[in-house]
Coordinates of N, CA, C and O in Angstrom, one line a residue:
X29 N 124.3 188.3 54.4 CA 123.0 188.6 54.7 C 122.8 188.8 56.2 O 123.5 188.1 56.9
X30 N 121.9 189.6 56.7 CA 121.5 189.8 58.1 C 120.1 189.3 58.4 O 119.1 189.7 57.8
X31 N 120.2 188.3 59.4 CA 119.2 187.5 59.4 C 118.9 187.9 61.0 O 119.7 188.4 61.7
X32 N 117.3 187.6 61.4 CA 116.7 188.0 62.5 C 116.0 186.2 62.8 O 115.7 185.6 61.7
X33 N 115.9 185.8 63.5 CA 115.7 184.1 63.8 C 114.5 184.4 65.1 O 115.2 184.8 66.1
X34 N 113.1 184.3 65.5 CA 112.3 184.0 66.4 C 111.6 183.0 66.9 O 110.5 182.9 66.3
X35 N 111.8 182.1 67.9 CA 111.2 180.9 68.1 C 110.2 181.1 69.5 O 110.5 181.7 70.6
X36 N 108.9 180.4 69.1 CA 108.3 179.8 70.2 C 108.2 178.4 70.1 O 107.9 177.8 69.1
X37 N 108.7 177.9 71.7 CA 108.7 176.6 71.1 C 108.8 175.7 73.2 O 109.0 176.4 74.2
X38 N 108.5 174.8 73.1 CA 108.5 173.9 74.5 C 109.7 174.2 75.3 O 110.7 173.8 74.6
X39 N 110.0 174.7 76.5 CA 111.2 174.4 77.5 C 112.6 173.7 77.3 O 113.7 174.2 77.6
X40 N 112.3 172.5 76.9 CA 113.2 171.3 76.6 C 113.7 172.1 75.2 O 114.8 172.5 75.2
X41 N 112.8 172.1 74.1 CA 113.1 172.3 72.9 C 113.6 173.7 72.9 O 113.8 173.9 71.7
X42 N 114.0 174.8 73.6 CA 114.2 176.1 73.7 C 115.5 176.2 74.0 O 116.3 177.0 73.4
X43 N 116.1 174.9 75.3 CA 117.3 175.1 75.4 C 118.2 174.3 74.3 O 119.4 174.7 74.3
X44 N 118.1 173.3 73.3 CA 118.1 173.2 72.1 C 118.7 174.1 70.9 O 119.8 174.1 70.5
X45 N 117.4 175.0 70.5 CA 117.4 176.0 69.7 C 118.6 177.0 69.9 O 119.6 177.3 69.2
X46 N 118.0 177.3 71.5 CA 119.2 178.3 72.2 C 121.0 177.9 71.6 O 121.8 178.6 71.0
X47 N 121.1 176.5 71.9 CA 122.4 176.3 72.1 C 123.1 175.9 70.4 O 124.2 175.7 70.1
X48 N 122.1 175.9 69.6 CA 122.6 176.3 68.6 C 122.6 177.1 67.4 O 123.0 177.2 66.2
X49 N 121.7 177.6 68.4 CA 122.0 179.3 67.3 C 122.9 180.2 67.6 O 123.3 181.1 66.9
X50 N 123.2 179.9 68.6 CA 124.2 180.9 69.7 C 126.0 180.4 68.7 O 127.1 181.0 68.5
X51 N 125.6 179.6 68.4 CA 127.0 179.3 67.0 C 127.5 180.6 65.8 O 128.5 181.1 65.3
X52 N 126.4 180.6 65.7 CA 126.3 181.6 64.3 C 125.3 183.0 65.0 O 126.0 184.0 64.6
X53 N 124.5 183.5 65.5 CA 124.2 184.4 65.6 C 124.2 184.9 67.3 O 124.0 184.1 68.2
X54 N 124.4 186.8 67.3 CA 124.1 186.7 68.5 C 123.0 186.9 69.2 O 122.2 187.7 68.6
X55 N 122.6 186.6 70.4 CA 121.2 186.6 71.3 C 120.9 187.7 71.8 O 121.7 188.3 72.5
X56 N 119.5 188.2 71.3 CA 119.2 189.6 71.5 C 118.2 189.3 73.0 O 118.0 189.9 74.0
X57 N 117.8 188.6 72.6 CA 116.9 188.6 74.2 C 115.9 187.0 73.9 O 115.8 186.4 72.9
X58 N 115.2 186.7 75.2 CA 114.6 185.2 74.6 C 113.6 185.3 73.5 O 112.7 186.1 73.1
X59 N 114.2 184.0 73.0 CA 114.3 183.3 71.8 C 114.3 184.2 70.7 O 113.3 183.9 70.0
X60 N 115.2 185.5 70.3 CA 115.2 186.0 69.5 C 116.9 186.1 69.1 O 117.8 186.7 69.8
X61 N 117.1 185.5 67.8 CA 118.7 185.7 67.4 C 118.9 186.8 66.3 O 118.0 187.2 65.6
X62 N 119.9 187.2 66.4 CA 120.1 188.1 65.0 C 121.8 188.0 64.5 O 122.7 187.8 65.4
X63 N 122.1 188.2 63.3 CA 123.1 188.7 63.1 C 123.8 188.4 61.6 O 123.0 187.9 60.8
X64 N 125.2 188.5 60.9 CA 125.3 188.6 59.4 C 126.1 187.1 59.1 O 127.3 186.7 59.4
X65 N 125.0 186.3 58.4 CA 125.7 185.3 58.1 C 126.0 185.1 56.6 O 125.6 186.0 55.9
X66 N 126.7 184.1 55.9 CA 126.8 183.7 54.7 C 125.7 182.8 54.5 O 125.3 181.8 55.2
X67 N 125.1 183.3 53.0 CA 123.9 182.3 52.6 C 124.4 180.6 52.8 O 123.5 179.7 52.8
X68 N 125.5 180.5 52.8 CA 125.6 178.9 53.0 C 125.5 178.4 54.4 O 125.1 177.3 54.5
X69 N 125.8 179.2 55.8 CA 125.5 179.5 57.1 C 124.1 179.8 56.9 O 123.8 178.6 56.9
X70 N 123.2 180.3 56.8 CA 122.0 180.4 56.4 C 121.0 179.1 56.4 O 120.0 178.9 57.1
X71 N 121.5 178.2 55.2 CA 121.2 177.7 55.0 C 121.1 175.9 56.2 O 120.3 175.0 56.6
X72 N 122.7 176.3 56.4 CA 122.9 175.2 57.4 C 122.0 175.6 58.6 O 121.4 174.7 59.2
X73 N 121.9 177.1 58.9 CA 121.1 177.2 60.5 C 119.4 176.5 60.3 O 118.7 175.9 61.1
X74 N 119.3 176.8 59.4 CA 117.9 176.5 58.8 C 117.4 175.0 58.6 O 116.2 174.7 58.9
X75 N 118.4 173.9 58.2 CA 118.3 173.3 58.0 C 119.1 172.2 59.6 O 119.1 171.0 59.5
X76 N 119.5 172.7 60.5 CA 119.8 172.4 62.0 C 118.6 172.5 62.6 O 118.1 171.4 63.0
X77 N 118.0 173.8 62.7 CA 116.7 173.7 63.4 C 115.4 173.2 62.6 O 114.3 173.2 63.0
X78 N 115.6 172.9 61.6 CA 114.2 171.5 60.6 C 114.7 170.5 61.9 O 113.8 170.4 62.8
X79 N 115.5 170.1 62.0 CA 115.7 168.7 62.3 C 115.9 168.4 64.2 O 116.2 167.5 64.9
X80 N 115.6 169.7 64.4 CA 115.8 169.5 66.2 C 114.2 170.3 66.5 O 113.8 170.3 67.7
X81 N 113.6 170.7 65.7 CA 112.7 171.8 66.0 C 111.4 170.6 66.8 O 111.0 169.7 66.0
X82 N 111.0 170.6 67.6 CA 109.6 170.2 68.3 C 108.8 170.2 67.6 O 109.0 171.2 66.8
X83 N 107.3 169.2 67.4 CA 106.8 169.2 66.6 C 105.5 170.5 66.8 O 104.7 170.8 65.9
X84 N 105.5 171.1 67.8 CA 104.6 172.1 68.1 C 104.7 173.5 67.7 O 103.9 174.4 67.5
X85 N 106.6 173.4 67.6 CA 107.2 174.5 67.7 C 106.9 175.9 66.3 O 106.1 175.9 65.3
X86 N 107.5 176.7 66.6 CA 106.9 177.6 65.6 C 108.6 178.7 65.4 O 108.9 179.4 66.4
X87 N 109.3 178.6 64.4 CA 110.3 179.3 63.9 C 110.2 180.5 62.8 O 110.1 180.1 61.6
X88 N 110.1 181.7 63.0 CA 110.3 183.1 62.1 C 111.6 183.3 61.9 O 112.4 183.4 62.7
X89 N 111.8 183.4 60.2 CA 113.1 183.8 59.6 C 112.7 185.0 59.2 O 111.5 185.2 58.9
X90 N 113.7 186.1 59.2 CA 113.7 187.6 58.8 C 115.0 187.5 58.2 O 116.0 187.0 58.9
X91 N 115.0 188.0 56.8 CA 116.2 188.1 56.2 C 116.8 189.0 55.1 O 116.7 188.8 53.9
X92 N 117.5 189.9 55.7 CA 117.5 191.5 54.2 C 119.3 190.9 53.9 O 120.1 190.1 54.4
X93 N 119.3 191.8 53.0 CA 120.7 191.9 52.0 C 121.5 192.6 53.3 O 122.2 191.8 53.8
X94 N 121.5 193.6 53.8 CA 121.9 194.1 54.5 C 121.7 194.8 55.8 O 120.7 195.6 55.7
X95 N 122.2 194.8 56.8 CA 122.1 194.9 58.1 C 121.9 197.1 57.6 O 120.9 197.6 58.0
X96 N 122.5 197.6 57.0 CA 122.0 199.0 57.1 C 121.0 199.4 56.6 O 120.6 200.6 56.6
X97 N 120.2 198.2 55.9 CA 119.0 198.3 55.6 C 117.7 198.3 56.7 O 116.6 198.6 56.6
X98 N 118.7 197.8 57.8 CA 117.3 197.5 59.1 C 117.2 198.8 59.8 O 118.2 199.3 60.3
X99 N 116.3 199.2 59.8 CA 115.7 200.2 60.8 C 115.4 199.4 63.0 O 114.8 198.4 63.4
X100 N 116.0 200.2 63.5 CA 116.2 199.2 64.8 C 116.0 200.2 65.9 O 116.9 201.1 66.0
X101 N 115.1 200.3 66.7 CA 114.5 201.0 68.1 C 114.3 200.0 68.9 O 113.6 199.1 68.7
X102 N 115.2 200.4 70.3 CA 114.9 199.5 71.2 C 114.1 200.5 72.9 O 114.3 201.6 73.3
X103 N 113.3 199.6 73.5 CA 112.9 200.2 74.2 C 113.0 199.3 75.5 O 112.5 198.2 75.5
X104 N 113.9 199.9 76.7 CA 114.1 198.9 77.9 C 115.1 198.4 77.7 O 115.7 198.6 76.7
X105 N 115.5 197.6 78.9 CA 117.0 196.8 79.2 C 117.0 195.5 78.3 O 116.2 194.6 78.2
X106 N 118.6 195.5 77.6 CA 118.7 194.3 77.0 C 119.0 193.0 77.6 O 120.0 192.9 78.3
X107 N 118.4 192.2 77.3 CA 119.2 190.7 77.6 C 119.6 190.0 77.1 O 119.8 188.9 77.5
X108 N 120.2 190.6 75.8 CA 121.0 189.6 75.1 C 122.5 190.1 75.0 O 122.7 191.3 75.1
X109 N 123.4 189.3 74.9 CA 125.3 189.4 75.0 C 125.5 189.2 73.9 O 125.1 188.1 73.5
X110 N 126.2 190.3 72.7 CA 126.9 190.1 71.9 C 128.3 189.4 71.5 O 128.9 189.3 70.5
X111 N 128.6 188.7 73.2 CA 130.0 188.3 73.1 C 130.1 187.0 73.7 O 131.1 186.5 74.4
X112 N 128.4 186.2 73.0 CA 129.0 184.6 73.2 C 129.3 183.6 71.6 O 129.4 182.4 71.4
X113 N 129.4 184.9 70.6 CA 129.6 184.1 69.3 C 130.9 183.3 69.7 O 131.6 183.8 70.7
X114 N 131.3 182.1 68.9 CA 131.9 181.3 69.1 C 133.1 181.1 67.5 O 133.9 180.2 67.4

């Protein structure tokens, strides 16, 4: 599945998030992840950030069957590296 991950969330709690989502997906720009995981990866990412997420914080999952199903326009310079998956 191709999953899209959006957080707003406190400073502290951001570099957090950051550092483990950057496991399984890659960083498209701040706090937004994307990329094709297995529903059992999925599940684990989901259930990583329950348990580190700030109580203020606020997390958006997007998730289709397939990445050629996403329609994608970008406008401006990217900040995110496709080549810190791990």
């Amino acid at each position: 599945m191709y999953v899209i991950i959006v957080y707003d969330t406190e400073h502290d709690n951001c570099v957090k998030l950051h550092k483990q989502l950057k496991k399984y997906l890659f960083w498209n720009q701040n706090s937004v992840f994307e990329g094709t995981v297995t529903v059992a990866q999925y599940a684990k990412i989901k259930h990583i950030l329950e348990e580190i997420r700030a109580e203020n914080s606020h997390i958006t999952f997007y998730s289709i069957e397939n990445e050629k199903f996403l329609c994608r326009e970008e406008q401006g310079s990217a900040k995110g590296n496709i080549s810190n998956i791990l």
